[in-house]
JSON list of C-alpha atoms in Angstrom, two decimals:
[
{"chain": "A", "resi": 1, "resn": "ASN", "atom": "CA", "xyz": [0.00, 0.00, 0.00]},
{"chain": "A", "resi": 2, "resn": "GLY", "atom": "CA", "xyz": [3.05, 2.30, -0.09]},
{"chain": "A", "resi": 3, "resn": "SER", "atom": "CA", "xyz": [2.98, 3.25, 3.59]},
{"chain": "A", "resi": 4, "resn": "GLY", "atom": "CA", "xyz": [6.31, 1.62, 4.40]},
{"chain": "A", "resi": 5, "resn": "TYR", "atom": "CA", "xyz": [8.11, 2.05, 1.12]},
{"chain": "A", "resi": 6, "resn": "PRO", "atom": "CA", "xyz": [10.75, 4.82, 1.21]},
{"chain": "A", "resi": 7, "resn": "THR", "atom": "CA", "xyz": [9.50, 6.80, -1.78]},
{"chain": "A", "resi": 8, "resn": "GLY", "atom": "CA", "xyz": [5.80, 6.12, -1.31]},
{"chain": "A", "resi": 9, "resn": "LEU", "atom": "CA", "xyz": [5.53, 3.71, -4.22]},
{"chain": "A", "resi": 10, "resn": "GLN", "atom": "CA", "xyz": [2.57, 1.39, -4.12]},
{"chain": "A", "resi": 11, "resn": "GLY", "atom": "CA", "xyz": [0.91, -1.32, -6.16]},
{"chain": "A", "resi": 12, "resn": "THR", "atom": "CA", "xyz": [2.28, -1.72, -9.66]},
{"chain": "A", "resi": 13, "resn": "GLN", "atom": "CA", "xyz": [4.64, 1.23, -9.16]},
{"chain": "A", "resi": 14, "resn": "ILE", "atom": "CA", "xyz": [6.81, -1.23, -7.20]},
{"chain": "A", "resi": 15, "resn": "PRO", "atom": "CA", "xyz": [8.80, -3.35, -9.67]},
{"chain": "A", "resi": 16, "resn": "LEU", "atom": "CA", "xyz": [7.33, -6.83, -10.20]},
{"chain": "A", "resi": 17, "resn": "GLU", "atom": "CA", "xyz": [10.65, -8.44, -9.24]},
{"chain": "A", "resi": 18, "resn": "ALA", "atom": "CA", "xyz": [10.59, -6.67, -5.87]},
{"chain": "A", "resi": 19, "resn": "ARG", "atom": "CA", "xyz": [6.99, -7.71, -5.23]},
{"chain": "A", "resi": 20, "resn": "LEU", "atom": "CA", "xyz": [7.82, -11.34, -6.08]},
{"chain": "A", "resi": 21, "resn": "ILE", "atom": "CA", "xyz": [10.89, -11.40, -3.85]},
{"chain": "A", "resi": 22, "resn": "ALA", "atom": "CA", "xyz": [8.88, -9.96, -0.96]},
{"chain": "A", "resi": 23, "resn": "VAL", "atom": "CA", "xyz": [6.34, -12.81, -1.20]},
{"chain": "A", "resi": 24, "resn": "ILE", "atom": "CA", "xyz": [8.89, -15.59, -1.62]},
{"chain": "A", "resi": 25, "resn": "ASP", "atom": "CA", "xyz": [11.24, -14.28, 1.06]},
{"chain": "A", "resi": 26, "resn": "SER", "atom": "CA", "xyz": [8.43, -13.87, 3.58]},
{"chain": "A", "resi": 27, "resn": "PHE", "atom": "CA", "xyz": [7.13, -17.38, 2.87]},
{"chain": "A", "resi": 28, "resn": "HIS", "atom": "CA", "xyz": [10.60, -18.83, 3.30]},
{"chain": "A", "resi": 29, "resn": "ALA", "atom": "CA", "xyz": [11.16, -16.91, 6.54]},
{"chain": "A", "resi": 30, "resn": "ILE", "atom": "CA", "xyz": [7.93, -18.26, 8.02]},
{"chain": "A", "resi": 31, "resn": "VAL", "atom": "CA", "xyz": [8.48, -21.92, 7.08]},
{"chain": "A", "resi": 32, "resn": "SER", "atom": "CA", "xyz": [12.20, -21.98, 7.95]},
{"chain": "A", "resi": 33, "resn": "GLU", "atom": "CA", "xyz": [13.68, -22.63, 11.36]},
{"chain": "A", "resi": 34, "resn": "ARG", "atom": "CA", "xyz": [15.75, -19.72, 12.63]},
{"chain": "A", "resi": 35, "resn": "PRO", "atom": "CA", "xyz": [17.89, -19.40, 15.77]},
{"chain": "A", "resi": 36, "resn": "TYR", "atom": "CA", "xyz": [15.11, -17.35, 17.35]},
{"chain": "A", "resi": 37, "resn": "LYS", "atom": "CA", "xyz": [12.03, -19.32, 16.17]},
{"chain": "A", "resi": 38, "resn": "LYS", "atom": "CA", "xyz": [10.77, -22.69, 15.05]},
{"chain": "A", "resi": 39, "resn": "ALA", "atom": "CA", "xyz": [9.63, -23.34, 11.51]},
{"chain": "A", "resi": 40, "resn": "MET", "atom": "CA", "xyz": [5.91, -22.83, 11.03]},
{"chain": "A", "resi": 41, "resn": "PRO", "atom": "CA", "xyz": [3.68, -25.07, 8.89]},
{"chain": "A", "resi": 42, "resn": "VAL", "atom": "CA", "xyz": [3.15, -24.23, 5.23]},
{"chain": "A", "resi": 43, "resn": "SER", "atom": "CA", "xyz": [-0.59, -23.76, 5.84]},
{"chain": "A", "resi": 44, "resn": "TYR", "atom": "CA", "xyz": [0.19, -21.12, 8.50]},
{"chain": "A", "resi": 45, "resn": "ALA", "atom": "CA", "xyz": [2.59, -19.31, 6.14]},
{"chain": "A", "resi": 46, "resn": "LEU", "atom": "CA", "xyz": [0.03, -19.22, 3.34]},
{"chain": "A", "resi": 47, "resn": "ASP", "atom": "CA", "xyz": [-2.62, -17.92, 5.75]},
{"chain": "A", "resi": 48, "resn": "GLN", "atom": "CA", "xyz": [-0.27, -15.15, 6.91]},
{"chain": "A", "resi": 49, "resn": "LEU", "atom": "CA", "xyz": [0.48, -14.12, 3.34]},
{"chain": "A", "resi": 50, "resn": "ARG", "atom": "CA", "xyz": [-3.25, -14.03, 2.54]},
{"chain": "A", "resi": 51, "resn": "LEU", "atom": "CA", "xyz": [-3.91, -11.88, 5.62]},
{"chain": "A", "resi": 52, "resn": "GLN", "atom": "CA", "xyz": [-1.37, -9.33, 4.43]},
{"chain": "A", "resi": 53, "resn": "ALA", "atom": "CA", "xyz": [-2.43, -9.34, 0.78]},
{"chain": "A", "resi": 54, "resn": "GLY", "atom": "CA", "xyz": [-3.25, -5.80, -0.26]},
{"chain": "A", "resi": 55, "resn": "THR", "atom": "CA", "xyz": [-1.25, -4.16, 2.53]},
{"chain": "A", "resi": 56, "resn": "ASN", "atom": "CA", "xyz": [2.23, -5.74, 2.57]},
{"chain": "A", "resi": 57, "resn": "PHE", "atom": "CA", "xyz": [1.92, -7.87, -0.57]},
{"chain": "A", "resi": 58, "resn": "ASP", "atom": "CA", "xyz": [0.46, -7.66, -4.04]},
{"chain": "A", "resi": 59, "resn": "PRO", "atom": "CA", "xyz": [-2.90, -9.47, -3.70]},
{"chain": "A", "resi": 60, "resn": "ASP", "atom": "CA", "xyz": [-2.72, -10.89, -7.25]},
{"chain": "A", "resi": 61, "resn": "LEU", "atom": "CA", "xyz": [0.72, -12.39, -6.60]},
{"chain": "A", "resi": 62, "resn": "ILE", "atom": "CA", "xyz": [-0.46, -13.85, -3.28]},
{"chain": "A", "resi": 63, "resn": "GLU", "atom": "CA", "xyz": [-3.42, -15.51, -5.01]},
{"chain": "A", "resi": 64, "resn": "ILE", "atom": "CA", "xyz": [-1.14, -17.04, -7.65]},
{"chain": "A", "resi": 65, "resn": "PHE", "atom": "CA", "xyz": [1.57, -18.04, -5.16]},
{"chain": "A", "resi": 66, "resn": "CYS", "atom": "CA", "xyz": [-0.89, -19.73, -2.79]},
{"chain": "A", "resi": 67, "resn": "SER", "atom": "CA", "xyz": [-2.49, -21.62, -5.68]},
{"chain": "A", "resi": 68, "resn": "ILE", "atom": "CA", "xyz": [0.79, -23.21, -6.82]},
{"chain": "A", "resi": 69, "resn": "ILE", "atom": "CA", "xyz": [2.24, -24.26, -3.44]},
{"chain": "A", "resi": 70, "resn": "ASP", "atom": "CA", "xyz": [1.36, -27.69, -2.05]},
{"chain": "A", "resi": 71, "resn": "GLY", "atom": "CA", "xyz": [1.08, -28.65, 1.63]},
{"chain": "A", "resi": 72, "resn": "ASP", "atom": "CA", "xyz": [4.80, -29.43, 1.79]},
{"chain": "A", "resi": 73, "resn": "GLY", "atom": "CA", "xyz": [5.80, -26.05, 0.40]},
{"chain": "A", "resi": 74, "resn": "ASN", "atom": "CA", "xyz": [6.66, -27.36, -3.06]},
{"chain": "A", "resi": 75, "resn": "ILE", "atom": "CA", "xyz": [5.57, -25.82, -6.33]},
{"chain": "A", "resi": 76, "resn": "LEU", "atom": "CA", "xyz": [2.77, -27.90, -7.83]},
{"chain": "A", "resi": 77, "resn": "PRO", "atom": "CA", "xyz": [3.48, -29.37, -11.27]},
{"chain": "A", "resi": 78, "resn": "SER", "atom": "CA", "xyz": [1.95, -27.56, -14.24]},
{"chain": "A", "resi": 79, "resn": "ALA", "atom": "CA", "xyz": [-0.81, -29.26, -16.16]},
{"chain": "A", "resi": 80, "resn": "GLY", "atom": "CA", "xyz": [0.77, -32.07, -18.18]},
{"chain": "A", "resi": 81, "resn": "GLU", "atom": "CA", "xyz": [4.13, -31.83, -16.41]},
{"chain": "A", "resi": 82, "resn": "SER", "atom": "CA", "xyz": [5.67, -35.19, -15.50]},
{"chain": "A", "resi": 83, "resn": "GLU", "atom": "CA", "xyz": [6.66, -35.97, -11.90]},
{"chain": "A", "resi": 84, "resn": "GLU", "atom": "CA", "xyz": [10.30, -36.21, -13.04]},
{"chain": "A", "resi": 85, "resn": "ARG", "atom": "CA", "xyz": [10.12, -32.76, -14.63]},
{"chain": "A", "resi": 86, "resn": "SER", "atom": "CA", "xyz": [8.39, -31.41, -11.52]},
{"chain": "A", "resi": 87, "resn": "ALA", "atom": "CA", "xyz": [11.22, -32.79, -9.33]},
{"chain": "A", "resi": 88, "resn": "ILE", "atom": "CA", "xyz": [13.82, -31.14, -11.58]},
{"chain": "A", "resi": 89, "resn": "ASN", "atom": "CA", "xyz": [11.97, -27.82, -11.34]},
{"chain": "A", "resi": 90, "resn": "ARG", "atom": "CA", "xyz": [11.70, -28.08, -7.53]},
{"chain": "A", "resi": 91, "resn": "ASP", "atom": "CA", "xyz": [15.46, -28.70, -7.31]},
{"chain": "A", "resi": 92, "resn": "ARG", "atom": "CA", "xyz": [16.19, -25.80, -9.66]},
{"chain": "A", "resi": 93, "resn": "ASN", "atom": "CA", "xyz": [13.86, -23.49, -7.71]},
{"chain": "A", "resi": 94, "resn": "SER", "atom": "CA", "xyz": [15.48, -24.47, -4.42]},
{"chain": "A", "resi": 95, "resn": "LYS", "atom": "CA", "xyz": [18.98, -23.77, -5.78]},
{"chain": "A", "resi": 96, "resn": "ALA", "atom": "CA", "xyz": [17.87, -20.46, -7.30]},
{"chain": "A", "resi": 97, "resn": "PHE", "atom": "CA", "xyz": [16.34, -19.35, -4.02]},
{"chain": "A", "resi": 98, "resn": "SER", "atom": "CA", "xyz": [19.50, -20.30, -2.12]},
{"chain": "A", "resi": 99, "resn": "HIS", "atom": "CA", "xyz": [21.59, -18.21, -4.53]},
{"chain": "A", "resi": 100, "resn": "LEU", "atom": "CA", "xyz": [19.17, -15.31, -4.13]},
{"chain": "A", "resi": 101, "resn": "GLN", "atom": "CA", "xyz": [19.44, -15.50, -0.35]},
{"chain": "A", "resi": 102, "resn": "GLU", "atom": "CA", "xyz": [23.25, -15.58, -0.49]},
{"chain": "A", "resi": 103, "resn": "ALA", "atom": "CA", "xyz": [23.28, -12.55, -2.78]},
{"chain": "A", "resi": 104, "resn": "CYS", "atom": "CA", "xyz": [21.01, -10.62, -0.41]},
{"chain": "A", "resi": 105, "resn": "VAL", "atom": "CA", "xyz": [23.23, -11.38, 2.58]},
{"chain": "A", "resi": 106, "resn": "GLU", "atom": "CA", "xyz": [26.42, -10.13, 0.86]}
]
């Protein structure tokens, strides 16, 4: 909604990449164990994202994100995608997210 963004940007004024990273990073933070907290269930994380849709997160991205994540936190296969291809994509997504996290820490 622009209230916490430094230059008052809101909605689609915020670059799509930034809106996507905000959703993915928040989901990962909720479902991951940290030194100061236990990992929360995927269902809890998705509920929290939905609660903040429209204020902290792009509601359209939240709707899409929540529709493609299964109960284990994996991306659901696309229509017609084989289980093998789905496993390859999950591995690739996991590696890509790890690289993204490392880049953000540096």
